[in-house]
Amino acid sequence: MLSDTFRRAFYRFNSNYQVVTQVVQRVLGRDVHGQAERIAWSIVIANQGLDAFVDVLLDSSEYLDNFGYSTVPYQRRRVLPGRDLGETPFNIKSPRYEAYWRGIAGFPRPIYVGAPKKVPARAARVRGGNPKDYVTWVSAMSTRTVGGGSANTAFNYLAKVPYRKV
């Protein structure tokens, strides 16, 4: 959170509100409890700086009670009892850049733009190994199953298993 890469690639491109949301999610393992908490932490960043904000979070009783000194923070409420689906992961819920910077960077980018390419003639040539070449051959085969299949229910498979007496 305090690395030069974090400051260059994330902190510089986002508002203090977005920084608070992301850091609280990653350090405390939970979402921010409303706009009031987001504003309070952004005031800490504005007055004391990012370093002091992260230090306050790491020294908080919430962090120490949940993670201590030897556990890497994780999303604590990912799976909730009584719900089939837990909370959405933080990396999906909170994108790295706000809409303004995503627009400047060109996100989301289309995968392919332009006219579709034509398939070359050499690709239409029949070669071995294509499953389409065997459809008529397989459909002509009988559907009788051999062994313990569903069509042969009278097969005594227990008699075929070797039994060793001790």
JSON list of C-alpha atoms in Angstrom, two decimals:
[
{"chain": "A", "resi": 1, "resn": "MET", "atom": "CA", "xyz": [0.00, 0.00, 0.00]},
{"chain": "A", "resi": 2, "resn": "LEU", "atom": "CA", "xyz": [2.91, 2.34, 0.53]},
{"chain": "A", "resi": 3, "resn": "SER", "atom": "CA", "xyz": [5.05, 1.26, -2.42]},
{"chain": "A", "resi": 4, "resn": "ASP", "atom": "CA", "xyz": [6.04, 3.60, -5.19]},
{"chain": "A", "resi": 5, "resn": "THR", "atom": "CA", "xyz": [4.14, 1.41, -7.67]},
{"chain": "A", "resi": 6, "resn": "PHE", "atom": "CA", "xyz": [0.93, 1.76, -5.64]},
{"chain": "A", "resi": 7, "resn": "ARG", "atom": "CA", "xyz": [1.34, 5.52, -5.51]},
{"chain": "A", "resi": 8, "resn": "ARG", "atom": "CA", "xyz": [2.13, 5.85, -9.22]},
{"chain": "A", "resi": 9, "resn": "ALA", "atom": "CA", "xyz": [-0.42, 3.37, -10.59]},
{"chain": "A", "resi": 10, "resn": "PHE", "atom": "CA", "xyz": [-3.34, 3.76, -8.18]},
{"chain": "A", "resi": 11, "resn": "TYR", "atom": "CA", "xyz": [-3.15, 6.60, -5.65]},
{"chain": "A", "resi": 12, "resn": "ARG", "atom": "CA", "xyz": [-2.32, 9.22, -8.28]},
{"chain": "A", "resi": 13, "resn": "PHE", "atom": "CA", "xyz": [-5.28, 8.27, -10.48]},
{"chain": "A", "resi": 14, "resn": "ASN", "atom": "CA", "xyz": [-8.06, 8.06, -7.90]},
{"chain": "A", "resi": 15, "resn": "SER", "atom": "CA", "xyz": [-9.87, 10.28, -5.43]},
{"chain": "A", "resi": 16, "resn": "ASN", "atom": "CA", "xyz": [-9.33, 9.91, -1.71]},
{"chain": "A", "resi": 17, "resn": "TYR", "atom": "CA", "xyz": [-12.75, 8.26, -1.47]},
{"chain": "A", "resi": 18, "resn": "GLN", "atom": "CA", "xyz": [-11.73, 5.54, -3.91]},
{"chain": "A", "resi": 19, "resn": "VAL", "atom": "CA", "xyz": [-8.38, 5.09, -2.15]},
{"chain": "A", "resi": 20, "resn": "VAL", "atom": "CA", "xyz": [-10.17, 4.72, 1.20]},
{"chain": "A", "resi": 21, "resn": "THR", "atom": "CA", "xyz": [-12.55, 2.13, -0.26]},
{"chain": "A", "resi": 22, "resn": "GLN", "atom": "CA", "xyz": [-9.75, 0.06, -1.79]},
{"chain": "A", "resi": 23, "resn": "VAL", "atom": "CA", "xyz": [-7.37, 0.22, 1.20]},
{"chain": "A", "resi": 24, "resn": "VAL", "atom": "CA", "xyz": [-10.07, -0.61, 3.77]},
{"chain": "A", "resi": 25, "resn": "GLN", "atom": "CA", "xyz": [-11.17, -3.56, 1.63]},
{"chain": "A", "resi": 26, "resn": "ARG", "atom": "CA", "xyz": [-7.63, -4.90, 1.31]},
{"chain": "A", "resi": 27, "resn": "VAL", "atom": "CA", "xyz": [-6.34, -4.13, 4.82]},
{"chain": "A", "resi": 28, "resn": "LEU", "atom": "CA", "xyz": [-9.40, -4.70, 7.02]},
{"chain": "A", "resi": 29, "resn": "GLY", "atom": "CA", "xyz": [-11.07, -7.28, 4.77]},
{"chain": "A", "resi": 30, "resn": "ARG", "atom": "CA", "xyz": [-14.44, -5.54, 4.71]},
{"chain": "A", "resi": 31, "resn": "ASP", "atom": "CA", "xyz": [-16.37, -2.87, 2.85]},
{"chain": "A", "resi": 32, "resn": "VAL", "atom": "CA", "xyz": [-16.47, 0.71, 4.06]},
{"chain": "A", "resi": 33, "resn": "HIS", "atom": "CA", "xyz": [-19.45, 1.28, 6.37]},
{"chain": "A", "resi": 34, "resn": "GLY", "atom": "CA", "xyz": [-21.14, 4.02, 4.37]},
{"chain": "A", "resi": 35, "resn": "GLN", "atom": "CA", "xyz": [-20.24, 7.45, 3.13]},
{"chain": "A", "resi": 36, "resn": "ALA", "atom": "CA", "xyz": [-19.55, 8.82, 6.64]},
{"chain": "A", "resi": 37, "resn": "GLU", "atom": "CA", "xyz": [-16.62, 6.43, 7.19]},
{"chain": "A", "resi": 38, "resn": "ARG", "atom": "CA", "xyz": [-15.35, 7.10, 3.68]},
{"chain": "A", "resi": 39, "resn": "ILE", "atom": "CA", "xyz": [-15.35, 10.86, 4.37]},
{"chain": "A", "resi": 40, "resn": "ALA", "atom": "CA", "xyz": [-13.69, 10.44, 7.79]},
{"chain": "A", "resi": 41, "resn": "TRP", "atom": "CA", "xyz": [-10.82, 8.37, 6.39]},
{"chain": "A", "resi": 42, "resn": "SER", "atom": "CA", "xyz": [-10.37, 10.70, 3.42]},
{"chain": "A", "resi": 43, "resn": "ILE", "atom": "CA", "xyz": [-9.95, 13.58, 5.88]},
{"chain": "A", "resi": 44, "resn": "VAL", "atom": "CA", "xyz": [-7.16, 11.58, 7.57]},
{"chain": "A", "resi": 45, "resn": "ILE", "atom": "CA", "xyz": [-5.47, 11.15, 4.18]},
{"chain": "A", "resi": 46, "resn": "ALA", "atom": "CA", "xyz": [-5.86, 14.86, 3.37]},
{"chain": "A", "resi": 47, "resn": "ASN", "atom": "CA", "xyz": [-4.47, 16.03, 6.74]},
{"chain": "A", "resi": 48, "resn": "GLN", "atom": "CA", "xyz": [-1.87, 13.40, 7.61]},
{"chain": "A", "resi": 49, "resn": "GLY", "atom": "CA", "xyz": [-1.12, 11.65, 4.32]},
{"chain": "A", "resi": 50, "resn": "LEU", "atom": "CA", "xyz": [-1.40, 8.12, 2.97]},
{"chain": "A", "resi": 51, "resn": "ASP", "atom": "CA", "xyz": [1.34, 6.73, 5.24]},
{"chain": "A", "resi": 52, "resn": "ALA", "atom": "CA", "xyz": [-0.46, 7.84, 8.40]},
{"chain": "A", "resi": 53, "resn": "PHE", "atom": "CA", "xyz": [-3.78, 6.45, 7.10]},
{"chain": "A", "resi": 54, "resn": "VAL", "atom": "CA", "xyz": [-2.28, 2.99, 6.50]},
{"chain": "A", "resi": 55, "resn": "ASP", "atom": "CA", "xyz": [-0.49, 3.08, 9.88]},
{"chain": "A", "resi": 56, "resn": "VAL", "atom": "CA", "xyz": [-3.76, 3.91, 11.67]},
{"chain": "A", "resi": 57, "resn": "LEU", "atom": "CA", "xyz": [-5.49, 0.97, 9.96]},
{"chain": "A", "resi": 58, "resn": "LEU", "atom": "CA", "xyz": [-2.65, -1.45, 10.75]},
{"chain": "A", "resi": 59, "resn": "ASP", "atom": "CA", "xyz": [-2.53, -0.36, 14.40]},
{"chain": "A", "resi": 60, "resn": "SER", "atom": "CA", "xyz": [-6.31, -0.52, 14.85]},
{"chain": "A", "resi": 61, "resn": "SER", "atom": "CA", "xyz": [-7.87, -3.07, 17.18]},
{"chain": "A", "resi": 62, "resn": "GLU", "atom": "CA", "xyz": [-10.08, -4.29, 14.30]},
{"chain": "A", "resi": 63, "resn": "TYR", "atom": "CA", "xyz": [-7.02, -5.27, 12.25]},
{"chain": "A", "resi": 64, "resn": "LEU", "atom": "CA", "xyz": [-5.16, -6.82, 15.18]},
{"chain": "A", "resi": 65, "resn": "ASP", "atom": "CA", "xyz": [-8.22, -8.76, 16.43]},
{"chain": "A", "resi": 66, "resn": "ASN", "atom": "CA", "xyz": [-8.99, -10.21, 12.99]},
{"chain": "A", "resi": 67, "resn": "PHE", "atom": "CA", "xyz": [-5.54, -10.76, 11.51]},
{"chain": "A", "resi": 68, "resn": "GLY", "atom": "CA", "xyz": [-2.90, -10.15, 14.16]},
{"chain": "A", "resi": 69, "resn": "TYR", "atom": "CA", "xyz": [0.75, -10.03, 13.22]},
{"chain": "A", "resi": 70, "resn": "SER", "atom": "CA", "xyz": [1.00, -13.30, 11.31]},
{"chain": "A", "resi": 71, "resn": "THR", "atom": "CA", "xyz": [-2.07, -13.48, 9.03]},
{"chain": "A", "resi": 72, "resn": "VAL", "atom": "CA", "xyz": [-2.34, -11.91, 5.59]},
{"chain": "A", "resi": 73, "resn": "PRO", "atom": "CA", "xyz": [-5.60, -9.92, 5.34]},
{"chain": "A", "resi": 74, "resn": "TYR", "atom": "CA", "xyz": [-8.42, -11.55, 3.40]},
{"chain": "A", "resi": 75, "resn": "GLN", "atom": "CA", "xyz": [-12.05, -10.74, 2.59]},
{"chain": "A", "resi": 76, "resn": "ARG", "atom": "CA", "xyz": [-13.74, -11.72, 5.85]},
{"chain": "A", "resi": 77, "resn": "ARG", "atom": "CA", "xyz": [-17.38, -11.80, 4.77]},
{"chain": "A", "resi": 78, "resn": "ARG", "atom": "CA", "xyz": [-16.91, -13.63, 1.49]},
{"chain": "A", "resi": 79, "resn": "VAL", "atom": "CA", "xyz": [-19.29, -16.49, 2.36]},
{"chain": "A", "resi": 80, "resn": "LEU", "atom": "CA", "xyz": [-22.26, -15.68, 4.52]},
{"chain": "A", "resi": 81, "resn": "PRO", "atom": "CA", "xyz": [-24.25, -18.37, 6.36]},
{"chain": "A", "resi": 82, "resn": "GLY", "atom": "CA", "xyz": [-27.76, -18.81, 5.04]},
{"chain": "A", "resi": 83, "resn": "ARG", "atom": "CA", "xyz": [-26.95, -17.44, 1.59]},
{"chain": "A", "resi": 84, "resn": "ASP", "atom": "CA", "xyz": [-26.20, -19.48, -1.48]},
{"chain": "A", "resi": 85, "resn": "LEU", "atom": "CA", "xyz": [-23.99, -16.74, -2.86]},
{"chain": "A", "resi": 86, "resn": "GLY", "atom": "CA", "xyz": [-21.52, -14.77, -0.73]},
{"chain": "A", "resi": 87, "resn": "GLU", "atom": "CA", "xyz": [-20.38, -11.20, -1.22]},
{"chain": "A", "resi": 88, "resn": "THR", "atom": "CA", "xyz": [-18.88, -10.24, -4.54]},
{"chain": "A", "resi": 89, "resn": "PRO", "atom": "CA", "xyz": [-15.05, -10.26, -4.42]},
{"chain": "A", "resi": 90, "resn": "PHE", "atom": "CA", "xyz": [-13.49, -6.83, -3.91]},
{"chain": "A", "resi": 91, "resn": "ASN", "atom": "CA", "xyz": [-11.53, -6.91, -7.16]},
{"chain": "A", "resi": 92, "resn": "ILE", "atom": "CA", "xyz": [-14.79, -7.23, -9.13]},
{"chain": "A", "resi": 93, "resn": "LYS", "atom": "CA", "xyz": [-16.91, -4.91, -6.99]},
{"chain": "A", "resi": 94, "resn": "SER", "atom": "CA", "xyz": [-14.39, -2.04, -6.90]},
{"chain": "A", "resi": 95, "resn": "PRO", "atom": "CA", "xyz": [-12.50, -1.52, -10.15]},
{"chain": "A", "resi": 96, "resn": "ARG", "atom": "CA", "xyz": [-8.94, -0.24, -9.92]},
{"chain": "A", "resi": 97, "resn": "TYR", "atom": "CA", "xyz": [-9.60, 3.05, -11.73]},
{"chain": "A", "resi": 98, "resn": "GLU", "atom": "CA", "xyz": [-12.61, 5.35, -11.55]},
{"chain": "A", "resi": 99, "resn": "ALA", "atom": "CA", "xyz": [-14.72, 5.97, -14.64]},
{"chain": "A", "resi": 100, "resn": "TYR", "atom": "CA", "xyz": [-12.86, 9.17, -15.55]},
{"chain": "A", "resi": 101, "resn": "TRP", "atom": "CA", "xyz": [-9.47, 7.43, -15.73]},
{"chain": "A", "resi": 102, "resn": "ARG", "atom": "CA", "xyz": [-10.93, 4.33, -17.38]},
{"chain": "A", "resi": 103, "resn": "GLY", "atom": "CA", "xyz": [-12.24, 6.62, -20.14]},
{"chain": "A", "resi": 104, "resn": "ILE", "atom": "CA", "xyz": [-8.82, 8.22, -20.62]},
{"chain": "A", "resi": 105, "resn": "ALA", "atom": "CA", "xyz": [-7.08, 4.85, -20.66]},
{"chain": "A", "resi": 106, "resn": "GLY", "atom": "CA", "xyz": [-9.63, 3.48, -23.12]},
{"chain": "A", "resi": 107, "resn": "PHE", "atom": "CA", "xyz": [-11.22, 0.81, -20.89]},
{"chain": "A", "resi": 108, "resn": "PRO", "atom": "CA", "xyz": [-13.04, -1.32, -21.71]},
{"chain": "A", "resi": 109, "resn": "ARG", "atom": "CA", "xyz": [-11.26, -1.98, -24.96]},
{"chain": "A", "resi": 110, "resn": "PRO", "atom": "CA", "xyz": [-12.95, -3.94, -27.72]},
{"chain": "A", "resi": 111, "resn": "ILE", "atom": "CA", "xyz": [-11.21, -7.20, -28.48]},
{"chain": "A", "resi": 112, "resn": "TYR", "atom": "CA", "xyz": [-11.44, -6.86, -32.26]},
{"chain": "A", "resi": 113, "resn": "VAL", "atom": "CA", "xyz": [-12.56, -3.95, -34.37]},
{"chain": "A", "resi": 114, "resn": "GLY", "atom": "CA", "xyz": [-13.08, -4.09, -38.11]},
{"chain": "A", "resi": 115, "resn": "ALA", "atom": "CA", "xyz": [-14.45, -6.39, -40.76]},
{"chain": "A", "resi": 116, "resn": "PRO", "atom": "CA", "xyz": [-14.35, -10.10, -40.01]},
{"chain": "A", "resi": 117, "resn": "LYS", "atom": "CA", "xyz": [-11.52, -11.96, -41.65]},
{"chain": "A", "resi": 118, "resn": "LYS", "atom": "CA", "xyz": [-12.28, -14.54, -44.30]},
{"chain": "A", "resi": 119, "resn": "VAL", "atom": "CA", "xyz": [-11.22, -18.11, -43.73]},
{"chain": "A", "resi": 120, "resn": "PRO", "atom": "CA", "xyz": [-8.43, -19.02, -46.17]},
{"chain": "A", "resi": 121, "resn": "ALA", "atom": "CA", "xyz": [-9.11, -21.72, -48.74]},
{"chain": "A", "resi": 122, "resn": "ARG", "atom": "CA", "xyz": [-6.51, -24.04, -47.24]},
{"chain": "A", "resi": 123, "resn": "ALA", "atom": "CA", "xyz": [-8.58, -24.22, -44.01]},
{"chain": "A", "resi": 124, "resn": "ALA", "atom": "CA", "xyz": [-11.55, -25.68, -45.92]},
{"chain": "A", "resi": 125, "resn": "ARG", "atom": "CA", "xyz": [-9.48, -28.64, -47.11]},
{"chain": "A", "resi": 126, "resn": "VAL", "atom": "CA", "xyz": [-10.41, -31.93, -45.42]},
{"chain": "A", "resi": 127, "resn": "ARG", "atom": "CA", "xyz": [-7.68, -33.31, -43.22]},
{"chain": "A", "resi": 128, "resn": "GLY", "atom": "CA", "xyz": [-7.66, -36.25, -40.84]},
{"chain": "A", "resi": 129, "resn": "GLY", "atom": "CA", "xyz": [-8.65, -35.76, -37.22]},
{"chain": "A", "resi": 130, "resn": "ASN", "atom": "CA", "xyz": [-11.59, -33.44, -37.71]},
{"chain": "A", "resi": 131, "resn": "PRO", "atom": "CA", "xyz": [-14.60, -34.77, -35.72]},
{"chain": "A", "resi": 132, "resn": "LYS", "atom": "CA", "xyz": [-16.96, -33.72, -38.52]},
{"chain": "A", "resi": 133, "resn": "ASP", "atom": "CA", "xyz": [-15.35, -36.35, -40.77]},
{"chain": "A", "resi": 134, "resn": "TYR", "atom": "CA", "xyz": [-16.55, -39.15, -38.46]},
{"chain": "A", "resi": 135, "resn": "VAL", "atom": "CA", "xyz": [-20.17, -38.12, -37.79]},
{"chain": "A", "resi": 136, "resn": "THR", "atom": "CA", "xyz": [-21.65, -40.39, -40.46]},
{"chain": "A", "resi": 137, "resn": "TRP", "atom": "CA", "xyz": [-19.40, -43.27, -39.43]},
{"chain": "A", "resi": 138, "resn": "VAL", "atom": "CA", "xyz": [-20.38, -43.00, -35.73]},
{"chain": "A", "resi": 139, "resn": "SER", "atom": "CA", "xyz": [-24.10, -42.59, -36.47]},
{"chain": "A", "resi": 140, "resn": "ALA", "atom": "CA", "xyz": [-24.05, -45.82, -38.50]},
{"chain": "A", "resi": 141, "resn": "MET", "atom": "CA", "xyz": [-22.74, -47.81, -35.50]},
{"chain": "A", "resi": 142, "resn": "SER", "atom": "CA", "xyz": [-25.16, -49.81, -33.37]},
{"chain": "A", "resi": 143, "resn": "THR", "atom": "CA", "xyz": [-26.17, -48.39, -30.00]},
{"chain": "A", "resi": 144, "resn": "ARG", "atom": "CA", "xyz": [-25.75, -51.67, -28.13]},
{"chain": "A", "resi": 145, "resn": "THR", "atom": "CA", "xyz": [-23.70, -51.20, -24.95]},
{"chain": "A", "resi": 146, "resn": "VAL", "atom": "CA", "xyz": [-21.25, -53.76, -23.73]},
{"chain": "A", "resi": 147, "resn": "GLY", "atom": "CA", "xyz": [-20.29, -54.33, -20.12]},
{"chain": "A", "resi": 148, "resn": "GLY", "atom": "CA", "xyz": [-22.17, -52.72, -17.25]},
{"chain": "A", "resi": 149, "resn": "GLY", "atom": "CA", "xyz": [-24.02, -50.17, -19.39]},
{"chain": "A", "resi": 150, "resn": "SER", "atom": "CA", "xyz": [-27.60, -49.14, -18.85]},
{"chain": "A", "resi": 151, "resn": "ALA", "atom": "CA", "xyz": [-28.90, -51.43, -21.64]},
{"chain": "A", "resi": 152, "resn": "ASN", "atom": "CA", "xyz": [-27.36, -54.51, -20.04]},
{"chain": "A", "resi": 153, "resn": "THR", "atom": "CA", "xyz": [-28.78, -54.57, -16.50]},
{"chain": "A", "resi": 154, "resn": "ALA", "atom": "CA", "xyz": [-28.53, -58.34, -16.04]},
{"chain": "A", "resi": 155, "resn": "PHE", "atom": "CA", "xyz": [-24.73, -58.26, -15.87]},
{"chain": "A", "resi": 156, "resn": "ASN", "atom": "CA", "xyz": [-23.43, -59.55, -12.53]},
{"chain": "A", "resi": 157, "resn": "TYR", "atom": "CA", "xyz": [-20.43, -57.33, -11.92]},
{"chain": "A", "resi": 158, "resn": "LEU", "atom": "CA", "xyz": [-19.92, -58.55, -8.33]},
{"chain": "A", "resi": 159, "resn": "ALA", "atom": "CA", "xyz": [-19.19, -62.05, -9.59]},
{"chain": "A", "resi": 160, "resn": "LYS", "atom": "CA", "xyz": [-16.42, -60.64, -11.81]},
{"chain": "A", "resi": 161, "resn": "VAL", "atom": "CA", "xyz": [-14.61, -58.87, -8.95]},
{"chain": "A", "resi": 162, "resn": "PRO", "atom": "CA", "xyz": [-11.94, -61.10, -7.43]},
{"chain": "A", "resi": 163, "resn": "TYR", "atom": "CA", "xyz": [-12.47, -61.74, -3.72]},
{"chain": "A", "resi": 164, "resn": "ARG", "atom": "CA", "xyz": [-9.59, -62.55, -1.45]},
{"chain": "A", "resi": 165, "resn": "LYS", "atom": "CA", "xyz": [-10.18, -64.41, 1.79]},
{"chain": "A", "resi": 166, "resn": "VAL", "atom": "CA", "xyz": [-7.99, -63.47, 4.72]}
]
